mmCIF file of C-alpha atoms in Angstrom:
data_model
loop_
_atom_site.group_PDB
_atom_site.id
_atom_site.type_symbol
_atom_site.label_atom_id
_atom_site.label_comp_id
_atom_site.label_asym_id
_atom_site.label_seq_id
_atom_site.Cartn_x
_atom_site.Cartn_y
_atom_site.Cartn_z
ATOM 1 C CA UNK A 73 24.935 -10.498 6.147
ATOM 2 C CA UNK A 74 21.669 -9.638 7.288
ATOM 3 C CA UNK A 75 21.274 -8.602 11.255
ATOM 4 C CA UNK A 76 19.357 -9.422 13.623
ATOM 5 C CA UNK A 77 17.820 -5.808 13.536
ATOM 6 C CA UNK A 78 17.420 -5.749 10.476
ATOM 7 C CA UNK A 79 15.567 -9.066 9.676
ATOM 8 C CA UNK A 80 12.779 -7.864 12.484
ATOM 9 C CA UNK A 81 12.584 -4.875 10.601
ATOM 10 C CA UNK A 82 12.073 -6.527 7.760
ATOM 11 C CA UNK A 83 9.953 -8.818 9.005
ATOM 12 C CA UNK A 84 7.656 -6.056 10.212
ATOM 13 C CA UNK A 85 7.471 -4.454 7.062
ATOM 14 C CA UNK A 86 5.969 -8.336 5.584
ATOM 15 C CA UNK A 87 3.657 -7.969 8.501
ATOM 16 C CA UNK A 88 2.966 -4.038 7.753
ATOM 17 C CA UNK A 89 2.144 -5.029 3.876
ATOM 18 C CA UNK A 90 -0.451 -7.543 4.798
ATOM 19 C CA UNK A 91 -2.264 -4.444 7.151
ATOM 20 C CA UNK A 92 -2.153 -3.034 4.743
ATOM 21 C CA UNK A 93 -4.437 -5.555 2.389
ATOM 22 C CA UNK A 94 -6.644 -5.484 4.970
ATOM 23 C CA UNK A 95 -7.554 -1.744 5.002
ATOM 24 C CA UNK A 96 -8.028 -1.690 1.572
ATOM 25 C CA UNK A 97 -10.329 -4.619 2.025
ATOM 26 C CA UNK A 98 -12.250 -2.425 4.072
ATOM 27 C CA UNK A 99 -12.051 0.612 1.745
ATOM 28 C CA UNK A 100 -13.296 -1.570 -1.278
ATOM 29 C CA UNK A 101 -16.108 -2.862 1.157
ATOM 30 C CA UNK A 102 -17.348 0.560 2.117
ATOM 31 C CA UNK A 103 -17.667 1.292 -1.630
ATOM 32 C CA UNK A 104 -19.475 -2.016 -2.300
ATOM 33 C CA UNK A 105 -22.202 -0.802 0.439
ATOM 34 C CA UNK A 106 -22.691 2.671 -1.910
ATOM 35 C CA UNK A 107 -22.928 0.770 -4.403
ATOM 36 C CA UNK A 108 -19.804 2.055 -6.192
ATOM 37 C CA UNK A 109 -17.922 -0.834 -8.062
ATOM 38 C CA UNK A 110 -15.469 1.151 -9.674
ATOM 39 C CA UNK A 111 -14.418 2.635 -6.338
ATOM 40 C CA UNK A 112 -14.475 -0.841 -4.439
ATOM 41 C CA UNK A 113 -12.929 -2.639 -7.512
ATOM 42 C CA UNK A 114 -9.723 0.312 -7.053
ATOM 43 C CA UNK A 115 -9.113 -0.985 -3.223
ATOM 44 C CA UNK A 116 -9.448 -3.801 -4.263
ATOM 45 C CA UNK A 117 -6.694 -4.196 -6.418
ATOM 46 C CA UNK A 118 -4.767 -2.257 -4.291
ATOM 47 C CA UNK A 119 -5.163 -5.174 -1.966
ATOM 48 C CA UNK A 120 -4.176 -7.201 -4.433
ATOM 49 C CA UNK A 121 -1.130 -4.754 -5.006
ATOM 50 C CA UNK A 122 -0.038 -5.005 -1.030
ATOM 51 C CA UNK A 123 -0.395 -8.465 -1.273
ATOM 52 C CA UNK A 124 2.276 -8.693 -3.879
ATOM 53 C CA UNK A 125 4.092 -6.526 -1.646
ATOM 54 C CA UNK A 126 4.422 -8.592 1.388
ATOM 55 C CA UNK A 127 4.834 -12.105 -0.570
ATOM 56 C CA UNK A 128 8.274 -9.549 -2.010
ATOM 57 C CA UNK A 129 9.262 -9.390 1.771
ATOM 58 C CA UNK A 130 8.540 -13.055 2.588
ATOM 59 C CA UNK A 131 10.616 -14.225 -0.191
ATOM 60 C CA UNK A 132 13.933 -11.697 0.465
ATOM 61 C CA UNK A 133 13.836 -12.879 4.195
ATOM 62 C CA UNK A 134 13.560 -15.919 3.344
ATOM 63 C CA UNK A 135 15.906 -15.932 0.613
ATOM 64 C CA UNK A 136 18.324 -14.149 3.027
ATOM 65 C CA UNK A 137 18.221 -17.520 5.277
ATOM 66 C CA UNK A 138 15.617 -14.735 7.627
ATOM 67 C CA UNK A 139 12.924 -16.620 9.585
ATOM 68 C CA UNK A 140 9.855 -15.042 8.468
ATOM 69 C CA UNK A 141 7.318 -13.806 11.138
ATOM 70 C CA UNK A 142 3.465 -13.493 11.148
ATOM 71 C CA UNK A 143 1.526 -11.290 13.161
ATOM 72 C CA UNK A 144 -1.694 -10.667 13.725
ATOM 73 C CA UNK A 145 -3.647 -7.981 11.708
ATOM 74 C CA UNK A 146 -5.439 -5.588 13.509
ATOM 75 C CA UNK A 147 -8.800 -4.314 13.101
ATOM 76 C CA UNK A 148 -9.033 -1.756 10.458
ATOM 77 C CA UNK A 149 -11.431 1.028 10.060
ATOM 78 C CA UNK A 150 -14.646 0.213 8.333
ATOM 79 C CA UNK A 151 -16.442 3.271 8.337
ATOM 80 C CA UNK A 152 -16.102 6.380 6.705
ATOM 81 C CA UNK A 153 -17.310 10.108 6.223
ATOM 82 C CA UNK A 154 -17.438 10.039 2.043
ATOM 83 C CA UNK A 155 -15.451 8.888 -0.708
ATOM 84 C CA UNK A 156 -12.773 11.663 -0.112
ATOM 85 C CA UNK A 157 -12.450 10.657 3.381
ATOM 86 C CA UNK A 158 -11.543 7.745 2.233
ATOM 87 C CA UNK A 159 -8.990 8.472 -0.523
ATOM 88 C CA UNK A 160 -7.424 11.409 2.551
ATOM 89 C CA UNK A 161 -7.077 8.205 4.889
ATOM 90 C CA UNK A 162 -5.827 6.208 2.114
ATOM 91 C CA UNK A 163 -3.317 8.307 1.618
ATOM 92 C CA UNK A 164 -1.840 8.942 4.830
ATOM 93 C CA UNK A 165 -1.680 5.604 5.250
ATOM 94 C CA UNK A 166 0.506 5.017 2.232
ATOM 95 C CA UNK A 167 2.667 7.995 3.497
ATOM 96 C CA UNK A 168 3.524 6.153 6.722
ATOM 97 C CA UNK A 169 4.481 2.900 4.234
ATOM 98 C CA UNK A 170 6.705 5.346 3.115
ATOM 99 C CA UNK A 171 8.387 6.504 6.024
ATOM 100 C CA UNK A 172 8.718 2.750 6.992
ATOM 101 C CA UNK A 173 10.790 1.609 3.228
ATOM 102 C CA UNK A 174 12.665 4.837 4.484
ATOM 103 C CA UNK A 175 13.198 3.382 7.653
ATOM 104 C CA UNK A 176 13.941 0.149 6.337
ATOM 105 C CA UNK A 177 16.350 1.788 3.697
ATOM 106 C CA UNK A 178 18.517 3.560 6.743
ATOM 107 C CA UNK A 179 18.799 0.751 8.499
ATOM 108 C CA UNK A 180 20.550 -1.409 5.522
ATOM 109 C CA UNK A 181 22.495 1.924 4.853
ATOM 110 C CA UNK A 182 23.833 2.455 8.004
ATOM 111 C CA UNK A 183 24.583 -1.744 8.387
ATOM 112 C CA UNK A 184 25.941 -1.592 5.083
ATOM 113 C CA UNK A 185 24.034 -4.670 3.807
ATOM 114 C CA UNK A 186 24.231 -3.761 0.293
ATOM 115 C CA UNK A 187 21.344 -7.081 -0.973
ATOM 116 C CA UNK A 188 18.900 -5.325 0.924
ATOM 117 C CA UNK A 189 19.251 -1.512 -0.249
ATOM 118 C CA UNK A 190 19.017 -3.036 -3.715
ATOM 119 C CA UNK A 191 16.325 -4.392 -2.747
ATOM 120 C CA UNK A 192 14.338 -1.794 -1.147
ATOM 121 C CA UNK A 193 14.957 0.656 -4.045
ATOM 122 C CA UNK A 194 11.985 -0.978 -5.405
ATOM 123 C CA UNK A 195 9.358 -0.051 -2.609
ATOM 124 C CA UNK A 196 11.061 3.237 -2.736
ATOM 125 C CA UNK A 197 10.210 3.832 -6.214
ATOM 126 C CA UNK A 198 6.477 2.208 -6.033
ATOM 127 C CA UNK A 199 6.148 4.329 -2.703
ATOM 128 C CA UNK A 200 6.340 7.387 -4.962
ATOM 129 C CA UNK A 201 4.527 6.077 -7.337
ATOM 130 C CA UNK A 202 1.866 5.476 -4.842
ATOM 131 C CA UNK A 203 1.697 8.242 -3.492
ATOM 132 C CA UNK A 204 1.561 10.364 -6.700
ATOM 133 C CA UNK A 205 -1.796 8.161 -7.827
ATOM 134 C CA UNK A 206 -3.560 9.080 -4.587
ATOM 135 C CA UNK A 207 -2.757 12.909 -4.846
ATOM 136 C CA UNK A 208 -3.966 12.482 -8.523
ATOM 137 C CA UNK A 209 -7.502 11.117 -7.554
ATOM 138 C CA UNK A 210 -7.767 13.020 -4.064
ATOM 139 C CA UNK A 211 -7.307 16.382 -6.610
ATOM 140 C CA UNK A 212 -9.975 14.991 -9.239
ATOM 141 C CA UNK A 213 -12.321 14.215 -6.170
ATOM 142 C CA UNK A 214 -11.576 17.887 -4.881
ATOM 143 C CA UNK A 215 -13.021 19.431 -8.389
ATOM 144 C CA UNK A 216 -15.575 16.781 -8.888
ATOM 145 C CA UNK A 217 -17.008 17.815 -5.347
ATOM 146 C CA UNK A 218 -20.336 15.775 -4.688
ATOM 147 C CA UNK A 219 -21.452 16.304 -8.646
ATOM 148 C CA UNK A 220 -23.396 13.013 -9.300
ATOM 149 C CA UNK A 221 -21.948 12.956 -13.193
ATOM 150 C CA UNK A 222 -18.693 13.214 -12.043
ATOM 151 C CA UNK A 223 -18.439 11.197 -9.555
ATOM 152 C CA UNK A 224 -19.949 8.338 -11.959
ATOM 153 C CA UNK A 225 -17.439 9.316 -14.679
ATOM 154 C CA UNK A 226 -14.537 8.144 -11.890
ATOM 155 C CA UNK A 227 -16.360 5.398 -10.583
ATOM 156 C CA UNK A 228 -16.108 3.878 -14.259
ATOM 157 C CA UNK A 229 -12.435 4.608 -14.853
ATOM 158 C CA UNK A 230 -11.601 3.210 -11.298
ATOM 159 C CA UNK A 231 -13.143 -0.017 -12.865
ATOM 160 C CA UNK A 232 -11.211 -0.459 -15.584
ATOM 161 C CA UNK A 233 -8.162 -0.870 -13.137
ATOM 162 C CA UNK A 234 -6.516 -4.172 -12.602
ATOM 163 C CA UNK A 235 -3.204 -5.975 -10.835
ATOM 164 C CA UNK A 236 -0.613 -6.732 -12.921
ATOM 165 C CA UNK A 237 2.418 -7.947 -11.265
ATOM 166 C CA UNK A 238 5.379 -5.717 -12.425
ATOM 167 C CA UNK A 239 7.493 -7.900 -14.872
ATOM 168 C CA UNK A 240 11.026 -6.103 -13.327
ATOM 169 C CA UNK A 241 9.681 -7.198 -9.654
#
């Protein structure tokens, strides 16, 4: 049975997720204004992504009998320093998702609520895989530097991203 504790941590998480849509709503904004689509079009699904991620949380809380919560969303930062500055604050962002599913994970450890470390195995896994795209495009931006031709090049991979709900979710 699910606690007390551990449905408001849960419940945080939901609220966390949708944050977290926001500052990549920002992100892909910034890129819109420098006129990089393939940049914005990256956050963008990312939102998309983090989206997916909270409605997950909704529906375990509420499949757990949980009474979901909604908070507000705070402001998130809307300007930045250059594309890298970006993907730097991107990624220490998804780092403290992270340590949050960790969180989250102890919790249900320690209360021995077995549903919800099944669960959370999933975030765990897409944390790392998360993180691991980030690192990958924070190193290509390191060696592409400010070279016009290079940064184009990612722009138009970034493009050809797109959300596509994980069949196994």
């Amino acid at each position: 049975m699910v606690s007390e504790r551990l449905f408001n941590a849960l419940n945080d998480q939901y609220n966390f997720e949708l944050y977290s849509a926001h500052i990549y709503v920002a992100m892909a904004a910034y890129f819109e204004d420098q006129d990089l689509e393939g940049f914005a079009n990256f956050f963008k699904v990312q939102e998309q992504e983090e989206r997916f991620h909270a409605s997950k949380f909704y529906t375990y809380i509420a499949e757990k009998n949980g009474r979901i919560r909604v908070d507000g969303i705070p402001t998130p930062e809307n300007d930045f320093e250059s594309i890298i500055d970006v993907f730097k604050k991107a990624i220490e962002h998804e780092r403290k998702v992270t340590e949050r599913i960790y969180n989250l994970m102890n919790i249900a450890m320690e209360e021995k609520e077995h549903a919800t470390v099944s669960f959370l195995k999933w975030f765990v896994d897409e944390q790392t895989e998360e993180e691991a795209m980030f690192n990958k495009i924070i190193k290509k931006l390191e060696r592409i530097k400010d070279d016009p031709n290079g940064i184009y090049m990612l722009d138009a991979e970034l493009a050809q991203r797109v959300f596509t709900p994980p069949a196994n979710a």
